[in-house]
PDB file of C-alpha atoms and ligand atoms in Angstrom:
ATOM      1  CA  MET A  55      50.466 117.712 165.326  1.00  0.00           C
ATOM      2  CA  THR A  56      53.316 120.187 165.934  1.00  0.00           C
ATOM      3  CA  THR A  57      53.164 123.689 164.507  1.00  0.00           C
ATOM      4  CA  GLN A  58      56.001 122.753 162.134  1.00  0.00           C
ATOM      5  CA  SER A  59      54.266 119.660 160.755  1.00  0.00           C
ATOM      6  CA  ALA A  60      50.962 121.541 160.457  1.00  0.00           C
ATOM      7  CA  ALA A  61      52.786 124.195 158.418  1.00  0.00           C
ATOM      8  CA  GLN A  62      54.235 121.517 156.168  1.00  0.00           C
ATOM      9  CA  GLU A  63      50.823 119.876 155.679  1.00  0.00           C
ATOM     10  CA  GLN A  64      49.518 123.303 154.657  1.00  0.00           C
ATOM     11  CA  LEU A  65      52.390 123.739 152.179  1.00  0.00           C
ATOM     12  CA  LEU A  66      51.771 120.292 150.660  1.00  0.00           C
ATOM     13  CA  SER A  67      48.066 121.041 150.373  1.00  0.00           C
ATOM     14  CA  GLU A  68      48.902 124.305 148.583  1.00  0.00           C
ATOM     15  CA  GLN A  69      51.224 122.382 146.264  1.00  0.00           C
ATOM     16  CA  ARG A  70      48.404 119.987 145.356  1.00  0.00           C
ATOM     17  CA  ALA A  71      46.035 122.911 144.797  1.00  0.00           C
ATOM     18  CA  TYR A  72      48.584 124.663 142.565  1.00  0.00           C
ATOM     19  CA  TYR A  73      48.951 121.689 140.259  1.00  0.00           C
ATOM     20  CA  SER A  74      45.189 121.138 140.062  1.00  0.00           C
ATOM     21  CA  ALA A  75      44.670 124.801 139.148  1.00  0.00           C
ATOM     22  CA  PHE A  76      47.566 124.724 136.662  1.00  0.00           C
ATOM     23  CA  ALA A  77      46.532 121.420 135.048  1.00  0.00           C
ATOM     24  CA  PRO A  78      44.818 122.916 131.931  1.00  0.00           C
ATOM     25  CA  ASP A  79      47.930 125.002 131.155  1.00  0.00           C
ATOM     26  CA  TYR A  80      50.667 122.597 132.293  1.00  0.00           C
ATOM     27  CA  LEU A  81      51.462 121.110 128.892  1.00  0.00           C
ATOM     28  CA  ASP A  82      51.592 124.582 127.280  1.00  0.00           C
ATOM     29  CA  GLN A  83      54.472 125.845 129.427  1.00  0.00           C
ATOM     30  CA  PRO A  84      57.621 126.524 127.386  1.00  0.00           C
ATOM     31  CA  LEU A  85      60.307 124.070 128.496  1.00  0.00           C
ATOM     32  CA  ASP A  86      62.897 124.884 125.877  1.00  0.00           C
ATOM     33  CA  LEU A  87      65.729 124.962 128.410  1.00  0.00           C
ATOM     34  CA  PRO A  88      69.114 123.478 127.462  1.00  0.00           C
ATOM     35  CA  GLY A  89      69.258 119.709 127.866  1.00  0.00           C
ATOM     36  CA  GLY A  90      65.472 119.325 127.895  1.00  0.00           C
ATOM     37  CA  GLY A  91      65.395 116.516 125.331  1.00  0.00           C
ATOM     38  CA  GLU A  92      68.167 114.393 126.819  1.00  0.00           C
ATOM     39  CA  PRO A  93      66.119 112.653 129.564  1.00  0.00           C
ATOM     40  CA  ALA A  94      63.575 111.376 127.011  1.00  0.00           C
ATOM     41  CA  THR A  95      66.364 109.769 125.001  1.00  0.00           C
ATOM     42  CA  ALA A  96      67.834 108.317 128.200  1.00  0.00           C
ATOM     43  CA  LEU A  97      64.438 106.882 129.186  1.00  0.00           C
ATOM     44  CA  ASP A  98      64.132 105.024 125.888  1.00  0.00           C
ATOM     45  CA  ALA A  99      67.674 103.669 126.363  1.00  0.00           C
ATOM     46  CA  PHE A 100      66.733 102.551 129.919  1.00  0.00           C
ATOM     47  CA  ARG A 101      63.748 100.626 128.486  1.00  0.00           C
ATOM     48  CA  PRO A 102      61.090 100.706 131.225  1.00  0.00           C
ATOM     49  CA  VAL A 103      59.733  97.223 130.470  1.00  0.00           C
ATOM     50  CA  GLY A 104      57.442  95.016 132.557  1.00  0.00           C
ATOM     51  CA  SER A 105      55.031  96.408 135.148  1.00  0.00           C
ATOM     52  CA  VAL A 106      55.686 100.107 135.607  1.00  0.00           C
ATOM     53  CA  LEU A 107      54.590 102.493 138.369  1.00  0.00           C
ATOM     54  CA  GLU A 108      54.560 106.183 137.461  1.00  0.00           C
ATOM     55  CA  LEU A 109      54.501 108.482 140.487  1.00  0.00           C
ATOM     56  CA  ALA A 110      52.970 111.977 140.100  1.00  0.00           C
ATOM     57  CA  CYS A 111      52.097 111.380 136.439  1.00  0.00           C
ATOM     58  CA  GLY A 112      50.581 114.854 136.019  1.00  0.00           C
ATOM     59  CA  PRO A 113      48.833 115.351 132.671  1.00  0.00           C
ATOM     60  CA  GLY A 114      50.580 112.298 131.211  1.00  0.00           C
ATOM     61  CA  THR A 115      53.741 114.100 130.164  1.00  0.00           C
ATOM     62  CA  TRP A 116      55.663 110.810 130.167  1.00  0.00           C
ATOM     63  CA  THR A 117      52.829 108.275 130.210  1.00  0.00           C
ATOM     64  CA  PRO A 118      52.632 107.665 126.428  1.00  0.00           C
ATOM     65  CA  GLN A 119      56.413 107.187 126.235  1.00  0.00           C
ATOM     66  CA  LEU A 120      56.330 104.728 129.165  1.00  0.00           C
ATOM     67  CA  LEU A 121      53.527 102.805 127.459  1.00  0.00           C
ATOM     68  CA  ARG A 122      55.758 102.239 124.436  1.00  0.00           C
ATOM     69  CA  HIS A 123      57.819  99.904 126.651  1.00  0.00           C
ATOM     70  CA  ALA A 124      55.656  98.829 129.607  1.00  0.00           C
ATOM     71  CA  ALA A 125      53.527  95.684 129.723  1.00  0.00           C
ATOM     72  CA  ASP A 126      51.228  97.508 132.133  1.00  0.00           C
ATOM     73  CA  LEU A 127      51.329 100.852 133.875  1.00  0.00           C
ATOM     74  CA  THR A 128      49.892 102.253 137.112  1.00  0.00           C
ATOM     75  CA  ALA A 129      49.974 106.056 137.143  1.00  0.00           C
ATOM     76  CA  VAL A 130      49.354 107.876 140.444  1.00  0.00           C
ATOM     77  CA  ASP A 131      48.655 111.567 141.023  1.00  0.00           C
ATOM     78  CA  ALA A 132      46.790 113.602 143.645  1.00  0.00           C
ATOM     79  CA  SER A 133      45.049 115.839 141.126  1.00  0.00           C
ATOM     80  CA  PRO A 134      41.857 114.615 139.432  1.00  0.00           C
ATOM     81  CA  GLU A 135      42.290 117.435 136.897  1.00  0.00           C
ATOM     82  CA  MET A 136      45.752 116.152 135.954  1.00  0.00           C
ATOM     83  CA  LEU A 137      44.550 112.542 135.817  1.00  0.00           C
ATOM     84  CA  ALA A 138      41.671 113.431 133.479  1.00  0.00           C
ATOM     85  CA  ILE A 139      44.104 115.053 131.032  1.00  0.00           C
ATOM     86  CA  ALA A 140      46.507 112.110 131.315  1.00  0.00           C
ATOM     87  CA  ALA A 141      43.693 109.651 130.575  1.00  0.00           C
ATOM     88  CA  GLY A 142      42.935 111.552 127.377  1.00  0.00           C
ATOM     89  CA  ARG A 143      46.531 111.217 126.191  1.00  0.00           C
ATOM     90  CA  VAL A 144      46.730 107.426 126.185  1.00  0.00           C
ATOM     91  CA  PRO A 145      45.374 105.228 123.396  1.00  0.00           C
ATOM     92  CA  PRO A 146      42.005 103.537 124.032  1.00  0.00           C
ATOM     93  CA  GLY A 147      42.488 100.137 125.652  1.00  0.00           C
ATOM     94  CA  ALA A 148      46.059 100.885 126.774  1.00  0.00           C
ATOM     95  CA  PRO A 149      47.062  98.742 129.787  1.00  0.00           C
ATOM     96  CA  VAL A 150      47.071 101.671 132.205  1.00  0.00           C
ATOM     97  CA  ARG A 151      45.423 102.152 135.604  1.00  0.00           C
ATOM     98  CA  PHE A 152      45.113 105.708 136.909  1.00  0.00           C
ATOM     99  CA  VAL A 153      45.019 106.123 140.684  1.00  0.00           C
ATOM    100  CA  GLU A 154      44.090 109.347 142.481  1.00  0.00           C
ATOM    101  CA  ALA A 155      46.108 109.457 145.700  1.00  0.00           C
ATOM    102  CA  ASP A 156      48.298 111.620 147.906  1.00  0.00           C
ATOM    103  CA  LEU A 157      51.756 110.092 147.645  1.00  0.00           C
ATOM    104  CA  PHE A 158      52.522 111.096 151.226  1.00  0.00           C
ATOM    105  CA  GLY A 159      49.882 108.664 152.458  1.00  0.00           C
ATOM    106  CA  TRP A 160      49.600 106.140 149.634  1.00  0.00           C
ATOM    107  CA  GLU A 161      50.788 102.545 149.945  1.00  0.00           C
ATOM    108  CA  PRO A 162      51.297 100.375 146.859  1.00  0.00           C
ATOM    109  CA  ASP A 163      49.033  97.320 146.648  1.00  0.00           C
ATOM    110  CA  ARG A 164      51.560  95.366 144.562  1.00  0.00           C
ATOM    111  CA  ARG A 165      55.160  95.510 143.371  1.00  0.00           C
ATOM    112  CA  TYR A 166      56.549  96.782 140.082  1.00  0.00           C
ATOM    113  CA  ASP A 167      59.527  96.118 137.827  1.00  0.00           C
ATOM    114  CA  VAL A 168      60.121  99.844 137.331  1.00  0.00           C
ATOM    115  CA  VAL A 169      59.262 102.959 139.331  1.00  0.00           C
ATOM    116  CA  PHE A 170      59.339 106.154 137.257  1.00  0.00           C
ATOM    117  CA  MET A 171      59.043 109.767 138.431  1.00  0.00           C
ATOM    118  CA  GLY A 172      58.968 112.803 136.144  1.00  0.00           C
ATOM    119  CA  CYS A 173      59.674 116.137 137.842  1.00  0.00           C
ATOM    120  CA  TRP A 174      58.450 114.882 141.198  1.00  0.00           C
ATOM    121  CA  LEU A 175      61.438 114.296 143.462  1.00  0.00           C
ATOM    122  CA  SER A 176      62.222 118.018 143.626  1.00  0.00           C
ATOM    123  CA  HIS A 177      58.714 118.564 145.053  1.00  0.00           C
ATOM    124  CA  VAL A 178      59.233 116.160 147.973  1.00  0.00           C
ATOM    125  CA  PRO A 179      60.181 118.103 151.124  1.00  0.00           C
ATOM    126  CA  GLU A 180      63.670 117.294 152.394  1.00  0.00           C
ATOM    127  CA  SER A 181      62.193 116.091 155.683  1.00  0.00           C
ATOM    128  CA  ARG A 182      60.247 113.420 153.745  1.00  0.00           C
ATOM    129  CA  PHE A 183      63.079 112.355 151.454  1.00  0.00           C
ATOM    130  CA  THR A 184      63.883 109.179 153.429  1.00  0.00           C
ATOM    131  CA  SER A 185      60.276 108.086 153.944  1.00  0.00           C
ATOM    132  CA  PHE A 186      59.517 108.790 150.294  1.00  0.00           C
ATOM    133  CA  TRP A 187      62.337 106.480 149.209  1.00  0.00           C
ATOM    134  CA  SER A 188      60.939 103.817 151.577  1.00  0.00           C
ATOM    135  CA  LEU A 189      57.745 104.042 149.524  1.00  0.00           C
ATOM    136  CA  VAL A 190      59.752 103.537 146.332  1.00  0.00           C
ATOM    137  CA  ALA A 191      61.461 100.505 147.902  1.00  0.00           C
ATOM    138  CA  ALA A 192      58.105  99.072 149.000  1.00  0.00           C
ATOM    139  CA  ALA A 193      56.773  99.424 145.454  1.00  0.00           C
ATOM    140  CA  LEU A 194      59.709  97.704 143.747  1.00  0.00           C
ATOM    141  CA  ALA A 195      59.961  94.002 142.983  1.00  0.00           C
ATOM    142  CA  PRO A 196      63.293  92.288 143.718  1.00  0.00           C
ATOM    143  CA  ARG A 197      65.846  93.604 141.187  1.00  0.00           C
ATOM    144  CA  GLY A 198      63.376  96.322 140.260  1.00  0.00           C
ATOM    145  CA  ARG A 199      64.668  99.495 138.629  1.00  0.00           C
ATOM    146  CA  VAL A 200      64.138 103.207 139.141  1.00  0.00           C
ATOM    147  CA  PHE A 201      64.242 106.057 136.648  1.00  0.00           C
ATOM    148  CA  PHE A 202      63.603 109.697 137.423  1.00  0.00           C
ATOM    149  CA  VAL A 203      63.807 112.930 135.483  1.00  0.00           C
ATOM    150  CA  ASP A 204      63.895 116.294 137.201  1.00  0.00           C
ATOM    151  CA  ASP A 205      65.353 119.788 137.131  1.00  0.00           C
ATOM    152  CA  HIS A 206      66.765 122.379 139.507  1.00  0.00           C
ATOM    153  CA  HIS A 207      65.346 125.367 137.628  1.00  0.00           C
ATOM    154  CA  ARG A 208      64.067 128.155 139.917  1.00  0.00           C
ATOM    155  CA  THR A 209      63.550 131.729 138.750  1.00  0.00           C
ATOM    156  CA  PRO A 210      64.658 134.678 140.918  1.00  0.00           C
ATOM    157  CA  GLU A 211      61.027 135.874 141.222  1.00  0.00           C
ATOM    158  CA  GLU A 212      59.828 132.609 142.748  1.00  0.00           C
ATOM    159  CA  LEU A 213      62.431 132.603 145.537  1.00  0.00           C
ATOM    160  CA  VAL A 214      60.097 134.484 147.887  1.00  0.00           C
ATOM    161  CA  GLU A 215      61.754 132.975 150.972  1.00  0.00           C
ATOM    162  CA  GLY A 216      65.284 133.390 149.583  1.00  0.00           C
ATOM    163  CA  PRO A 217      67.541 130.953 147.714  1.00  0.00           C
ATOM    164  CA  ALA A 218      68.299 128.843 150.799  1.00  0.00           C
ATOM    165  CA  SER A 219      64.631 127.888 151.212  1.00  0.00           C
ATOM    166  CA  SER A 220      63.055 125.009 149.294  1.00  0.00           C
ATOM    167  CA  THR A 221      59.690 126.790 149.403  1.00  0.00           C
ATOM    168  CA  VAL A 222      59.007 128.832 146.271  1.00  0.00           C
ATOM    169  CA  GLU A 223      56.038 130.734 144.896  1.00  0.00           C
ATOM    170  CA  ARG A 224      54.406 129.797 141.622  1.00  0.00           C
ATOM    171  CA  ARG A 225      51.560 131.594 139.866  1.00  0.00           C
ATOM    172  CA  THR A 226      48.851 130.236 137.619  1.00  0.00           C
ATOM    173  CA  PRO A 227      48.101 132.234 134.424  1.00  0.00           C
ATOM    174  CA  ASP A 228      45.259 134.083 136.223  1.00  0.00           C
ATOM    175  CA  GLY A 229      47.832 135.470 138.683  1.00  0.00           C
ATOM    176  CA  ALA A 230      46.869 133.380 141.721  1.00  0.00           C
ATOM    177  CA  ALA A 231      49.920 132.650 143.895  1.00  0.00           C
ATOM    178  CA  TYR A 232      50.706 129.309 145.536  1.00  0.00           C
ATOM    179  CA  ARG A 233      53.636 128.114 147.615  1.00  0.00           C
ATOM    180  CA  ILE A 234      55.177 124.831 146.538  1.00  0.00           C
ATOM    181  CA  VAL A 235      58.310 122.804 147.333  1.00  0.00           C
ATOM    182  CA  LYS A 236      61.199 122.961 144.864  1.00  0.00           C
ATOM    183  CA  VAL A 237      64.443 121.421 146.095  1.00  0.00           C
ATOM    184  CA  PRO A 238      67.294 122.378 143.708  1.00  0.00           C
ATOM    185  CA  TYR A 239      69.270 119.123 143.820  1.00  0.00           C
ATOM    186  CA  GLU A 240      72.731 119.024 142.344  1.00  0.00           C
ATOM    187  CA  PRO A 241      73.069 115.649 140.582  1.00  0.00           C
ATOM    188  CA  ALA A 242      76.292 114.522 142.321  1.00  0.00           C
ATOM    189  CA  GLU A 243      74.928 115.395 145.768  1.00  0.00           C
ATOM    190  CA  LEU A 244      71.630 113.630 145.054  1.00  0.00           C
ATOM    191  CA  GLU A 245      73.477 110.512 143.902  1.00  0.00           C
ATOM    192  CA  ARG A 246      75.552 110.529 147.109  1.00  0.00           C
ATOM    193  CA  ARG A 247      72.453 110.942 149.274  1.00  0.00           C
ATOM    194  CA  LEU A 248      70.698 108.062 147.557  1.00  0.00           C
ATOM    195  CA  ARG A 249      73.758 105.867 148.016  1.00  0.00           C
ATOM    196  CA  GLY A 250      73.488 106.595 151.749  1.00  0.00           C
ATOM    197  CA  LEU A 251      69.957 105.163 151.676  1.00  0.00           C
ATOM    198  CA  GLY A 252      71.076 101.946 149.968  1.00  0.00           C
ATOM    199  CA  TRP A 253      70.417 102.889 146.345  1.00  0.00           C
ATOM    200  CA  ASP A 254      72.779 102.531 143.439  1.00  0.00           C
ATOM    201  CA  ILE A 255      71.358 105.203 141.141  1.00  0.00           C
ATOM    202  CA  THR A 256      73.507 107.124 138.698  1.00  0.00           C
ATOM    203  CA  VAL A 257      72.313 110.721 138.451  1.00  0.00           C
ATOM    204  CA  THR A 258      73.335 112.281 135.147  1.00  0.00           C
ATOM    205  CA  PRO A 259      73.329 116.049 134.538  1.00  0.00           C
ATOM    206  CA  THR A 260      72.372 117.557 131.188  1.00  0.00           C
ATOM    207  CA  ALA A 261      73.684 120.708 129.523  1.00  0.00           C
ATOM    208  CA  GLY A 262      70.990 122.666 131.386  1.00  0.00           C
ATOM    209  CA  PRO A 263      68.965 122.370 134.609  1.00  0.00           C
ATOM    210  CA  PHE A 264      67.625 118.874 133.911  1.00  0.00           C
ATOM    211  CA  TYR A 265      69.072 115.631 135.219  1.00  0.00           C
ATOM    212  CA  TRP A 266      67.980 112.028 135.279  1.00  0.00           C
ATOM    213  CA  GLY A 267      68.619 109.108 137.575  1.00  0.00           C
ATOM    214  CA  ALA A 268      68.714 105.429 136.659  1.00  0.00           C
ATOM    215  CA  GLY A 269      69.502 102.418 138.820  1.00  0.00           C
ATOM    216  CA  GLY A 270      68.154 100.266 141.603  1.00  0.00           C
ATOM    217  CA  ARG A 271      68.892  98.965 145.071  1.00  0.00           C
ATOM    218  CA  ALA A 272      72.600  98.646 145.812  1.00  0.00           C
ATOM    219  CA  GLY A 273      73.815  95.078 145.456  1.00  0.00           C
ATOM    220  CA  GLU A 274      71.125  94.064 142.958  1.00  0.00           C
ATOM    221  CA  SER A 275      72.643  94.260 139.527  1.00  0.00           C
ATOM    222  CA  GLY A 276      70.586  93.965 136.349  1.00  0.00           C
TER     223      GLY A 276
HETATM  224  C1  SAM B 220      55.757 119.004 138.306  1.00  0.00           C
HETATM  225  S1  SAM B 220      54.294 118.039 138.086  1.00  0.00           S
HETATM  226  C2  SAM B 220      54.991 116.610 137.258  1.00  0.00           C
HETATM  227  C3  SAM B 220      54.031 116.030 136.255  1.00  0.00           C
HETATM  228  C4  SAM B 220      54.677 115.029 135.275  1.00  0.00           C
HETATM  229  N1  SAM B 220      55.189 113.868 135.955  1.00  0.00           N
HETATM  230  C5  SAM B 220      55.775 115.676 134.473  1.00  0.00           C
HETATM  231  O1  SAM B 220      56.913 115.208 134.517  1.00  0.00           O
HETATM  232  O2  SAM B 220      55.485 116.652 133.768  1.00  0.00           O
HETATM  233  C6  SAM B 220      54.012 117.453 139.714  1.00  0.00           C
HETATM  234  C7  SAM B 220      52.789 116.561 139.854  1.00  0.00           C
HETATM  235  O3  SAM B 220      52.718 116.130 141.216  1.00  0.00           O
HETATM  236  C8  SAM B 220      51.359 116.063 141.592  1.00  0.00           C
HETATM  237  N2  SAM B 220      51.304 116.120 143.046  1.00  0.00           N
HETATM  238  C9  SAM B 220      51.520 117.194 143.840  1.00  0.00           C
HETATM  239  N3  SAM B 220      51.426 116.837 145.133  1.00  0.00           N
HETATM  240  C10 SAM B 220      51.124 115.511 145.140  1.00  0.00           C
HETATM  241  C11 SAM B 220      50.910 114.565 146.165  1.00  0.00           C
HETATM  242  N4  SAM B 220      50.998 114.897 147.447  1.00  0.00           N
HETATM  243  N5  SAM B 220      50.628 113.280 145.815  1.00  0.00           N
HETATM  244  C12 SAM B 220      50.542 112.936 144.496  1.00  0.00           C
HETATM  245  N6  SAM B 220      50.754 113.781 143.493  1.00  0.00           N
HETATM  246  C13 SAM B 220      51.035 115.060 143.812  1.00  0.00           C
HETATM  247  C14 SAM B 220      50.720 117.220 140.895  1.00  0.00           C
HETATM  248  O4  SAM B 220      49.322 117.066 140.783  1.00  0.00           O
HETATM  249  C15 SAM B 220      51.462 117.223 139.564  1.00  0.00           C
HETATM  250  O5  SAM B 220      50.744 116.468 138.618  1.00  0.00           O
END
């Protein structure tokens, strides 16, 4: 392993540790930024029906909404603490399978009609962008669809390596500091990059830092 890839493994491990430590407080964070409600409305309009794969489900922020549409749902996250909270937020007997896995090593064991990601893409290092989208492609059935929600919100205090770096510092309520990845995508640039990888995904900005993407593989309509 090169020094550079060892450093990135360390950063990704710290990112996993941050979210595990933050899990009990995650749903309490104030997210009243402009445009925050628009992606939820867009997700209902998208109608994530059929078999749905939710990547980095966290504490089930979106899982109950997905279950309003999905026939069945597989929700993957690296953090057992997050998964335990998510499991408590779905109705008993809901057709959901929770999987604890590191998405940078995980391979889907089946294909899905929809792949959904809530606030995950911005935590994928740029160097893994292409391989991550290969995972999405491998998980999608023919004519499968993708929906993601994300934001490019970064506070001045967390830019400990400067605004040009995608590594930021986050703190848990007890003050412990962790480095995580936060890539501040601009929607138009993200859409163009995805087109270059063979995706036809429209990335829509909101009035604030949030955006959402909806689409599928280029050349596969509907
Ligand atoms: C910003 S939270 C998003 C949670 C939820 N989807 C939402 O929209 O609120 C990022 C999630 O990614 C998970 N995560 C971090 N690194 C991961 C990895 N390598 N593999 C899988 N999940 C990971 C964290 O545990 C956390 O639940």
